[in-house]
Coordinates of C-alpha atoms in Angstrom, one line a residue:
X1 CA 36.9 56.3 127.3
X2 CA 40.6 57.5 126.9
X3 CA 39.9 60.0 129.4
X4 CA 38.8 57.5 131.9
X5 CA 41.7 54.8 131.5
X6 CA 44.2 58.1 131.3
X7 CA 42.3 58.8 135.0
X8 CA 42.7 55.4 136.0
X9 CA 46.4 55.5 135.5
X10 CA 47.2 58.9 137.2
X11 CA 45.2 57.6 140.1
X12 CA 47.2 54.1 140.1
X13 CA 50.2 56.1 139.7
X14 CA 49.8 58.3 142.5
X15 CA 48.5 55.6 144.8
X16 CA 52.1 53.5 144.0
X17 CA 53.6 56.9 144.6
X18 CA 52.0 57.5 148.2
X19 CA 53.0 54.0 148.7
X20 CA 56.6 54.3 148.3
X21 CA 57.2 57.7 150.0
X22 CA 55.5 55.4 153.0
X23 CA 57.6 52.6 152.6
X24 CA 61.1 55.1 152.5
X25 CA 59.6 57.4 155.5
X26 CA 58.7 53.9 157.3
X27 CA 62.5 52.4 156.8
X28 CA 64.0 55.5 157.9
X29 CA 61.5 56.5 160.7
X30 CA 62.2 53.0 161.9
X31 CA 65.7 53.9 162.5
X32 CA 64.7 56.9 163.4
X33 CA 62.7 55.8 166.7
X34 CA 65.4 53.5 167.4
X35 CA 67.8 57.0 167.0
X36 CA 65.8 58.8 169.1
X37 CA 65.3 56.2 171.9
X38 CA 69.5 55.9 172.1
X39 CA 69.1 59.7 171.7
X40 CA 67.1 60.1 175.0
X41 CA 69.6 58.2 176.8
X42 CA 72.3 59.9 175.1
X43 CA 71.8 62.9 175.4
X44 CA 70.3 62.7 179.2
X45 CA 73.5 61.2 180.6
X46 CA 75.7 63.7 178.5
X47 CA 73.3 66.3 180.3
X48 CA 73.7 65.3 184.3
X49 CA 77.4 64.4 183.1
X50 CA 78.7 68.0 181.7
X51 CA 75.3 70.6 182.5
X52 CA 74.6 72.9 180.3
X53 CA 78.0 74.7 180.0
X54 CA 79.2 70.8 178.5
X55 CA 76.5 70.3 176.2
X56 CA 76.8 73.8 175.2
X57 CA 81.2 73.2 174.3
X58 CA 79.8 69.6 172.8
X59 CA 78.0 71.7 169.9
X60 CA 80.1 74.3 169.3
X61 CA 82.9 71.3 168.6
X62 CA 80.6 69.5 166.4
X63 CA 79.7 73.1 164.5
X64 CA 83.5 73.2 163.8
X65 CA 83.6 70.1 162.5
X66 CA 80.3 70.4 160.1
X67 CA 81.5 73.8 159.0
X68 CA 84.9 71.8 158.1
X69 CA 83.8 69.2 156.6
X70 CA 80.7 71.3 154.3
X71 CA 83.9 73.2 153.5
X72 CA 86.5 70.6 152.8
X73 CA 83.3 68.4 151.0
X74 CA 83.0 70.6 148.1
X75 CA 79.5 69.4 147.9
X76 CA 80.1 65.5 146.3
X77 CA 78.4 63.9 148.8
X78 CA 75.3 65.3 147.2
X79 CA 76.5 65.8 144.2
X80 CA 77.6 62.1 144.1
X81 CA 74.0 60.8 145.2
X82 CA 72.5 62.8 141.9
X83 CA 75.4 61.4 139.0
X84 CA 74.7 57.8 141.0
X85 CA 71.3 58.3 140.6
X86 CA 71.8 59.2 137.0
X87 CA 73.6 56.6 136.1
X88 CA 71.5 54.3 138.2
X89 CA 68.7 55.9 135.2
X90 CA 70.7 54.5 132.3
X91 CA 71.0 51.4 133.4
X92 CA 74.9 51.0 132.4
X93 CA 76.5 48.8 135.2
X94 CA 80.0 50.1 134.1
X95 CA 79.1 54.0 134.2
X96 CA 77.6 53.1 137.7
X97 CA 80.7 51.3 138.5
X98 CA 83.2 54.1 137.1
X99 CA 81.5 57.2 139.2
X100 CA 81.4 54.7 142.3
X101 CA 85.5 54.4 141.5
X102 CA 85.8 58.1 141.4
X103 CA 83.4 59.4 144.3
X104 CA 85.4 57.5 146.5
X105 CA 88.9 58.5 145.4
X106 CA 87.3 61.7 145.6
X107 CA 86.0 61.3 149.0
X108 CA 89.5 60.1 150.3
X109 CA 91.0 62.9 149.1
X110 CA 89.0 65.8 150.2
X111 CA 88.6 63.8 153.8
X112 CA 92.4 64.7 153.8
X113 CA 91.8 68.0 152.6
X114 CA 89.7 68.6 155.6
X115 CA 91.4 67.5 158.2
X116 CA 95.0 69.7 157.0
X117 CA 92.5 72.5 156.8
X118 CA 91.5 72.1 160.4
X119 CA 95.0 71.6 161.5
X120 CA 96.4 74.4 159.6
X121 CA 93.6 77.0 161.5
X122 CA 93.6 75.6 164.7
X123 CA 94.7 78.2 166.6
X124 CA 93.1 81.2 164.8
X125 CA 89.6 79.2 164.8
X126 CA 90.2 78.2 168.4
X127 CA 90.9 81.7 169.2
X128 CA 87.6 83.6 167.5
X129 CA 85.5 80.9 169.1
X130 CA 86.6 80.0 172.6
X131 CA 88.7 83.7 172.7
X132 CA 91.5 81.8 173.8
X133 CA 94.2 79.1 171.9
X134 CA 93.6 76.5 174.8
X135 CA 91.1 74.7 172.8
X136 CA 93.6 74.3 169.9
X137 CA 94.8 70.9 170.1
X138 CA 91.2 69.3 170.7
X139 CA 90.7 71.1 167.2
X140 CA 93.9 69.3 165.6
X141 CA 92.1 66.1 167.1
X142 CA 89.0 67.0 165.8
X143 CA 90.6 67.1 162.3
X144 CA 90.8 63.2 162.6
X145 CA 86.8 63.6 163.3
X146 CA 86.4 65.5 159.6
X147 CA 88.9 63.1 157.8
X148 CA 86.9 60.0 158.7
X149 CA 83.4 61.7 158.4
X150 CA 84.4 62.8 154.8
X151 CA 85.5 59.0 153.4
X152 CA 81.9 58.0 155.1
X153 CA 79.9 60.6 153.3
X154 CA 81.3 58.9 149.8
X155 CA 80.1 55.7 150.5
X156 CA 76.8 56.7 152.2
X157 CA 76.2 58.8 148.5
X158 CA 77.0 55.8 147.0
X159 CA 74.7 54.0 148.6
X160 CA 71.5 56.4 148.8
X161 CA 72.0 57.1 145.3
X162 CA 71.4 53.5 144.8
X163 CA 68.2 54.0 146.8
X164 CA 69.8 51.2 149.2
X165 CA 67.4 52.6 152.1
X166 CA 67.4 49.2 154.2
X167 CA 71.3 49.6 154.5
X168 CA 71.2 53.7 154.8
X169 CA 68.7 52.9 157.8
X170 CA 70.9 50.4 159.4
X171 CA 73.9 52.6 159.3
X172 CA 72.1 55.1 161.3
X173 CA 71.0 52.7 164.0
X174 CA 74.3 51.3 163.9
X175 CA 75.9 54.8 164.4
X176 CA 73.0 55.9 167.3
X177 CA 74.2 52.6 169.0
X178 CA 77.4 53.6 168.9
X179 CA 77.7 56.8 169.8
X180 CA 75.3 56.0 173.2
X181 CA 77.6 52.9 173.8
X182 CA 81.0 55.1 172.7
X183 CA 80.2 58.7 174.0
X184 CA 78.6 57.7 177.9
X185 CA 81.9 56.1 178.9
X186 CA 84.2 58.5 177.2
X187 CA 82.4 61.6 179.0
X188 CA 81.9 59.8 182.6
X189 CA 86.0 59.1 182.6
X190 CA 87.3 62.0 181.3
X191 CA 84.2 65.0 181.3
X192 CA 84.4 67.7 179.0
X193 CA 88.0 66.5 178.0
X194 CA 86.9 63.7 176.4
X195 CA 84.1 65.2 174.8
X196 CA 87.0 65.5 171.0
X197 CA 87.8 62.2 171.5
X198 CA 84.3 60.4 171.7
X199 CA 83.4 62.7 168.6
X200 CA 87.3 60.9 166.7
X201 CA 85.4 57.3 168.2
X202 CA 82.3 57.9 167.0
X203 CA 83.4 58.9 163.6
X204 CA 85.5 56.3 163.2
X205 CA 82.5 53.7 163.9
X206 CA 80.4 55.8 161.5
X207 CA 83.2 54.7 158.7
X208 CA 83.6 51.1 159.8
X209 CA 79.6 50.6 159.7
X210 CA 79.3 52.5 156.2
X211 CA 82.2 50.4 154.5
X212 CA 80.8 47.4 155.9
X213 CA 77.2 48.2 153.7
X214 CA 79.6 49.6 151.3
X215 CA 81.5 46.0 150.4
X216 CA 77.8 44.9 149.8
X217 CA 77.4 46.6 146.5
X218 CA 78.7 44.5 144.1
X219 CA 79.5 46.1 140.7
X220 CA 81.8 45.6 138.0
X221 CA 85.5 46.7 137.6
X222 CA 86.4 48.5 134.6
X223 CA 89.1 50.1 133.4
X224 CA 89.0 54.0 133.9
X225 CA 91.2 56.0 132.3
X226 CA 92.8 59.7 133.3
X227 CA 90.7 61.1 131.2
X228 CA 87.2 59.5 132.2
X229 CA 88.7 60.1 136.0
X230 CA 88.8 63.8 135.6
X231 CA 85.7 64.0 133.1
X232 CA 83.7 62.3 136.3
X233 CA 85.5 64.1 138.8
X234 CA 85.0 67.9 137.2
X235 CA 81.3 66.5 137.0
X236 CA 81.4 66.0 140.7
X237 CA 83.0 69.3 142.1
X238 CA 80.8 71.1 139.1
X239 CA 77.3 70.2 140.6
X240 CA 79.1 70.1 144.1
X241 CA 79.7 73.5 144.1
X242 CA 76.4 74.6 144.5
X243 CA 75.8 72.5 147.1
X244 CA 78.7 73.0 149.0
X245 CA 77.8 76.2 149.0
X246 CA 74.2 76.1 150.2
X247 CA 75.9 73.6 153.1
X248 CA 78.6 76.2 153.6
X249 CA 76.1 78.8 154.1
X250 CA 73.8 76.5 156.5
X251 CA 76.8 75.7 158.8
X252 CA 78.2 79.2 159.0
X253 CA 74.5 80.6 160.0
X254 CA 74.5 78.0 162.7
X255 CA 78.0 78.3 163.4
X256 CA 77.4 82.6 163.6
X257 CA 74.0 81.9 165.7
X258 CA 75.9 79.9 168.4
X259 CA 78.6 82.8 168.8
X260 CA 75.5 85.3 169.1
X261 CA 74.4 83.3 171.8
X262 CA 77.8 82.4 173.5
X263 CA 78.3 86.6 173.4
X264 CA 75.1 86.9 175.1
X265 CA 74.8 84.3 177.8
X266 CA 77.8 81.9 178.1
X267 CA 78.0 78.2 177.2
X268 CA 74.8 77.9 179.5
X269 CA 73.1 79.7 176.8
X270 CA 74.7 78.0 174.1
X271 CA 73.8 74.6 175.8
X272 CA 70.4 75.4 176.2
X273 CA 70.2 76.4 172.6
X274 CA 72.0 73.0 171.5
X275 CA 69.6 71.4 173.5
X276 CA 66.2 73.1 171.8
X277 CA 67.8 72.7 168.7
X278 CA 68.3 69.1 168.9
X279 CA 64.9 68.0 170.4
X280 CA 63.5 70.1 167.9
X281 CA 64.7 68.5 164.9
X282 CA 64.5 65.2 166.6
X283 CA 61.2 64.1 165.2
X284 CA 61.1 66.1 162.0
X285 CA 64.2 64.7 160.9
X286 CA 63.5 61.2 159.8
X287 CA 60.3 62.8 157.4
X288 CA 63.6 65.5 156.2
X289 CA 65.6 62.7 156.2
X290 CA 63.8 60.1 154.0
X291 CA 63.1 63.1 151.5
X292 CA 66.7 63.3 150.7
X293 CA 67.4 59.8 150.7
X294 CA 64.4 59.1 148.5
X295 CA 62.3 61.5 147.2
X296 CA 65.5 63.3 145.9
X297 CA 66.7 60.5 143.5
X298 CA 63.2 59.7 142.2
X299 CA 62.8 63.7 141.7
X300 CA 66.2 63.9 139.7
X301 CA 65.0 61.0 137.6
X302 CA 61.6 62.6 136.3
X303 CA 62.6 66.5 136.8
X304 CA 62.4 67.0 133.1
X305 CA 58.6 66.3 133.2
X306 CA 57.2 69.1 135.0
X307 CA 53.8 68.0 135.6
X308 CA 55.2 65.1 137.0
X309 CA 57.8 66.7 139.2
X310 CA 55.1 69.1 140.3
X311 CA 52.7 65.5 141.1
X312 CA 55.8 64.4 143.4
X313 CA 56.2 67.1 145.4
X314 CA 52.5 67.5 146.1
X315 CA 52.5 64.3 146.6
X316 CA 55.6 64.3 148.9
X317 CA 54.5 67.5 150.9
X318 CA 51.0 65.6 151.7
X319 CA 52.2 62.4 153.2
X320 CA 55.3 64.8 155.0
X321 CA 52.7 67.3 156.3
X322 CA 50.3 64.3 157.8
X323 CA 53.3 62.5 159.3
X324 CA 54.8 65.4 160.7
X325 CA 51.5 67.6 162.1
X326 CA 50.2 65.4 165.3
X327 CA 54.3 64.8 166.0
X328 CA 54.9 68.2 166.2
X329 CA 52.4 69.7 167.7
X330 CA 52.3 67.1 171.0
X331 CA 56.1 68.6 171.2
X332 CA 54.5 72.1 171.3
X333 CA 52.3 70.6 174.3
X334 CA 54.8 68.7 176.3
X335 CA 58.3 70.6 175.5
X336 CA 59.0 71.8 178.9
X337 CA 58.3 67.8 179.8
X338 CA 60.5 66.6 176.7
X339 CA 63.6 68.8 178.2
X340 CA 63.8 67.2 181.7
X341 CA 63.2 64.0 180.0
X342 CA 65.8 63.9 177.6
X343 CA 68.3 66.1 179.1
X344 CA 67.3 67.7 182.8
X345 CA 65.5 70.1 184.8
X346 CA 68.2 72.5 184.0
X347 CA 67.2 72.5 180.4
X348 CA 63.4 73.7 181.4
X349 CA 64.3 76.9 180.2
X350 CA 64.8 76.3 177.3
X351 CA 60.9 75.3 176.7
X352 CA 59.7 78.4 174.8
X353 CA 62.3 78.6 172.3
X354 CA 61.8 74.8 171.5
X355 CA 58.5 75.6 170.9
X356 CA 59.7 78.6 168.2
X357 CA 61.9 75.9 166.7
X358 CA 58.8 73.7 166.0
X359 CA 57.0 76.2 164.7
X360 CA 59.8 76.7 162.2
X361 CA 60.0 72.6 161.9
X362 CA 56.3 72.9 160.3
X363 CA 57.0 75.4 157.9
X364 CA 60.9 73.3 157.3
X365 CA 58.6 70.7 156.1
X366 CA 56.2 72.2 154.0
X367 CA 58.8 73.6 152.0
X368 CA 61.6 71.9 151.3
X369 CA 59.8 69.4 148.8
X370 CA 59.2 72.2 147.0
X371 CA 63.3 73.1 147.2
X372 CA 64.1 69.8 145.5
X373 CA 62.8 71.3 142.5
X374 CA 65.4 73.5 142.1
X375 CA 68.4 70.8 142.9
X376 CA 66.8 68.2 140.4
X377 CA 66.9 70.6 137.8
X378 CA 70.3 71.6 138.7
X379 CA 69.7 75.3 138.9
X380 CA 72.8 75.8 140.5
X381 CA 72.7 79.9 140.3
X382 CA 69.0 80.1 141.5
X383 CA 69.8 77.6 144.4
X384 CA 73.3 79.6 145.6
X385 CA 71.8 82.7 145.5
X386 CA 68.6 81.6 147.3
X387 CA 70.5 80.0 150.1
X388 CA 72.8 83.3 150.5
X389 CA 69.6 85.3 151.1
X390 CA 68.2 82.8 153.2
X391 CA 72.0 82.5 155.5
X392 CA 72.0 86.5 155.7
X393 CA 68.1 86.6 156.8
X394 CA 68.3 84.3 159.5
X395 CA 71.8 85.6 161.0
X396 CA 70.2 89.3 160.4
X397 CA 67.1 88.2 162.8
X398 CA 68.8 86.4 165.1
X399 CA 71.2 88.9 166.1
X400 CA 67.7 91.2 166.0
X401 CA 65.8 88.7 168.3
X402 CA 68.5 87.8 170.6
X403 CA 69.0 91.1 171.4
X404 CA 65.8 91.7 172.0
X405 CA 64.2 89.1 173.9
X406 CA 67.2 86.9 174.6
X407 CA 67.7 83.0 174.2
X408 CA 64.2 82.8 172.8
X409 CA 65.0 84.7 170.0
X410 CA 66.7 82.5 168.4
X411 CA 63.8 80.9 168.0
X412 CA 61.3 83.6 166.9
X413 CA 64.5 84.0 164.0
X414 CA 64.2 80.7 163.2
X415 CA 60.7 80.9 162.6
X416 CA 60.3 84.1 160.6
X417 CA 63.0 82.6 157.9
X418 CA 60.8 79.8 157.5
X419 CA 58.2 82.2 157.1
X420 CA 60.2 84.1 154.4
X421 CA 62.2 81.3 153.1
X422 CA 58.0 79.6 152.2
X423 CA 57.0 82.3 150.1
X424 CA 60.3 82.8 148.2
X425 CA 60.7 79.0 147.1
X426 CA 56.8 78.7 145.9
X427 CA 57.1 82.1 144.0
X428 CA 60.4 80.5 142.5
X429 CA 59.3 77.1 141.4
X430 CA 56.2 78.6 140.1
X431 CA 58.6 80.3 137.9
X432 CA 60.7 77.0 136.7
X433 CA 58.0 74.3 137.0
X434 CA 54.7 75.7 136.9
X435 CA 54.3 75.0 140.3
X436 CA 51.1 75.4 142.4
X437 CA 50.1 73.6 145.3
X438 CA 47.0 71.0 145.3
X439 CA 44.3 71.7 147.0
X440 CA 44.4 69.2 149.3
X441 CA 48.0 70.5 150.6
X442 CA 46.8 73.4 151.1
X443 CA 43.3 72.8 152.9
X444 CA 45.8 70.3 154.9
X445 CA 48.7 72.8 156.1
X446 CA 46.7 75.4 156.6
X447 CA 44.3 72.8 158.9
X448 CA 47.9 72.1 160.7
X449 CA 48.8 75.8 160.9
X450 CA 46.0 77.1 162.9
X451 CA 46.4 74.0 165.4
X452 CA 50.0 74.4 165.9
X453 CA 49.3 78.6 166.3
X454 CA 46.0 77.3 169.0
X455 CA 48.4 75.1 170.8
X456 CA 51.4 77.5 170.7
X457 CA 49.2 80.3 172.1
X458 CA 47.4 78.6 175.1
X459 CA 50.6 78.5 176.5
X460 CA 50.4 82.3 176.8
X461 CA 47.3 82.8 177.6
X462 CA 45.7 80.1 179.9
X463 CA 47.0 78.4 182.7
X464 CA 49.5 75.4 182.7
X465 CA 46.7 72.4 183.3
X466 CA 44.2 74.2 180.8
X467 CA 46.7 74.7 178.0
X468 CA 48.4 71.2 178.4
X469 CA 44.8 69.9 178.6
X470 CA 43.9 71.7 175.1
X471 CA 47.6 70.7 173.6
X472 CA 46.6 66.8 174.3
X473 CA 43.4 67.3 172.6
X474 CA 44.4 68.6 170.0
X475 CA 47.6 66.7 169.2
X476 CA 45.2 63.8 169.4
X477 CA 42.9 64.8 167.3
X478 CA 45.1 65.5 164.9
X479 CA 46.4 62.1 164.9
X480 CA 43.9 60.3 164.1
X481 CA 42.7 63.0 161.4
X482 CA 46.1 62.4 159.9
X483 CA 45.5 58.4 159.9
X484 CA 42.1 58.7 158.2
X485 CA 43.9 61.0 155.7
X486 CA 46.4 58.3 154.8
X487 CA 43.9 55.8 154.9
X488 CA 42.4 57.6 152.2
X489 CA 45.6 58.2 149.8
X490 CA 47.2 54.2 150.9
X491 CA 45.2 50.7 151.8
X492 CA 45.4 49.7 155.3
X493 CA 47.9 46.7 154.0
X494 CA 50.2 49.2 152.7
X495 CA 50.1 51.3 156.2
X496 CA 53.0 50.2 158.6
X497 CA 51.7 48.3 161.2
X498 CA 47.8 49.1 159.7
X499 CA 46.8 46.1 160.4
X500 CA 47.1 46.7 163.9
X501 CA 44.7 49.6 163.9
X502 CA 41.1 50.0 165.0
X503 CA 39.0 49.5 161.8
X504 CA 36.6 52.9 163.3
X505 CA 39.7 55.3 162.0

């Protein structure tokens, strides 16, 4: 009788736990679709505006100033969400209010940090990328772009650590809206001169719509002393320092992929690669997304309980996996389609190495619930190390595959990391937690495995009208597999918009 009501509970458990993950994906895919549709016409205008050379400068700027910022960050943006989230756990308004003080001192100061950092290396920075110092005093402006970026990270911590998802998801739309309404204009008047200063606008809205949410919170003052100042602060930059690292790491193997490719084939090759890059990521993001905003915090919360850590994940990698499967793989089928849509039919080039970059997406997915294990646990050694392996692996192949088979390679790199980066994170939370993976996740990805390597391969081996046939086929199939599926783990009520579909799936 135990057992059963024990049974009962784990089952009523997981079903609120299925639920949840779909409410936090649905807020944030919500702003996603309304991201991506300001995305489309974004990005398309940006496109017949500038070409590919444009769009290709546009990246390498905004690779500076991520690389600046991860450096100048020191982490606390992440660190912050987990000592919020924390706190949050205790339940002690005042502690809540006291590392909310100092994560946005904090934040103020390393935004300065980071913008005298980009000043001070303007030239030598503008003169490794661009091999020349003309492009020195868009850098010094696009210091402005780090300073303001870095005050909005604080508050945004703040905020997710909270779980505050409703006001995380209108800052994004807020910010998509912006930088459609703020970068078209900018771009049509000036071309690729303005391309620093729409980045300085756009920032600067970013900040304005995050301290607006921001004021919202309403928590208590206390009094906070030096020393409770630097205790939370050395908390901050302790954890941080991991995962500035890690971020460190990610930027400078995008920032070292994009010179690899500029070396190779220009800004047109660089463009075309910013391009891929950014449809590829553009639907897998909001499941990516509402992991870290969500799954992250209620992760940290429980990560003492390994059997329930190892439940979440499972759990987390399930729902992503059904989300993210039919998405992906109608990309696979229509990516030469997706490029003239979004930016133009000079970007149809670019169609086989988007397809690599899904590929890799899939894999991104599966994974990185299983990645969270080591930041809730705060493994901060384990999680350096594993991100410098992972940074020199995919540099390593892309300068392989790029000079090999060209722009595609990047791709094919991107890829095999995933590929390597899989195995390595399963074999080391099977070490910390315990680990395995249910069999339901793994009947499931490997289900969505063999599709995506079907679709992917007709491509290559039928002609166009046959393999987009068997692409549409299958993405649809999957689809409504992957409703039935969540129909199974959530009621119909608790599905967005399930009342709205056919009762058959």
């Amino acid at each position: 009788m135990d057992a059963q009501v024990q049974s009962g509970e784990t089952a009523g458990e997981g079903e609120k736990s299925y639920v949840q993950i779909l409410k936090s994906t649905a807020v944030i895919g919500g702003s996603s679709v309304v991201n991506i549709a300001f995305a489309a016409v974004r990005n398309k205008a940006i496109a017949i505006l500038l070409g590919p050379d444009g769009v290709g400068l546009m990246g390498l700027f905004n690779t500076i100033a991520d690389l600046t910022q991860t450096v100048a960050g020191l982490g606390v943006q992440a660190s912050g969400v987990r000592q919020v989230a924390e706190a949050v756990g205790t339940g002690d308004e005042d502690r809540i209010a006291r590392t909310a003080i100092v994560l946005g001192r904090v934040s103020v100061a390393l935004g300065l940090l980071g913008g005298l950092l980009l000043t001070a290396l303007s030239l030598p920075v503008a003169q490794f990328t661009f091999g020349d110092r003309g492009h020195a005093a868009a850098l010094v402006l696009l210091s402005l772009a780090v300073f303001l970026k870095l005050v909005s990270a604080g508050q945004t911590a703040l905020l997710q650590g909270l779980r505050r998802i409703s006001d995380l998801a209108w800052i994004n739309i807020v910010g998509a809206l912006a930088s459609t309404i703020i970068t078209i204009p900018i771009i049509y008047l000036f071309g690729e001169q303005g391309i620093v200063p729409s980045l300085v606008a756009v920032a600067a809205t970013t900040l304005a719509t995050s301290w607006w949410y921001r004021r919202k919170v309403h928590l208590p003052k206390p009094a906070t002393s030096l020393l409770q100042t630097r205790r939370e602060t050395t908390m901050l930059l302790k954890l941080g320092f991991a995962f500035m690292a890690s971020a460190v790491l990610t930027a400078g193997a995008a920032y070292a992929i994009r010179l690899i490719i500029l070396r190779l084939g220009g800004f047109e090759a660089a463009g075309l690669y910013q391009a891929a890059w950014a449809l590829g990521g553009l639907y897998a993001g909001f499941i990516l997304q509402a992991m870290g905003t969500d799954f992250y915090p209620r992760l940290t919360a429980v990560c003492e309980d390994n059997q329930e850590c190892n439940r979440l994940v499972n759990e987390q990698a399930q729902i992503s996996l059904l989300l993210a499967g039919p998405g992906l793989m109608a990309t696979l089928t229509a990516a030469p389609l997706l490029m003239v849509l979004f930016y133009s039919s000079e970007f149809q080039a670019a169609a086989d190495l988007l397809r690599w970059i899904c590929l890799g997406m899939m894999l991104r997915i599966a994974s990185w619930p299983m990645g969270f294990i080591i930041v809730a646990k705060g493994a901060q050694n384990i999680f350096f190390w594993t991100e410098v392996a992972a940074t020199v692996v995919h540099v390593g192949l892309a300068w392989l595959f790029v000079s090999l088979f060209g722009l595609t390679g990047a791709g094919i790199a991107f890829f095999s990391l995933y590929v390597w980066h899989t195995a390595l994170t399963y074999v080391i939370t099977r070490t910390m937690s315990g680990f395995r993976w249910s069999a339901a996740n793994l009947g499931l990805g490997s289900l969505f495995l063999a599709a995506s390597a079907v679709v992917f391969s007709v491509f290559y081996l039928l002609p166009l009208a046959q393999a987009v046939a068997i692409g549409a086929l299958v993405s649809v199939a999957s689809g409504v597999y992957s409703l039935r599926m969540l129909l199974k783990l959530v009621p119909r009520e608790n599905l967005p918009l399930g009342h709205w579909l056919p009762r058959w799936i």
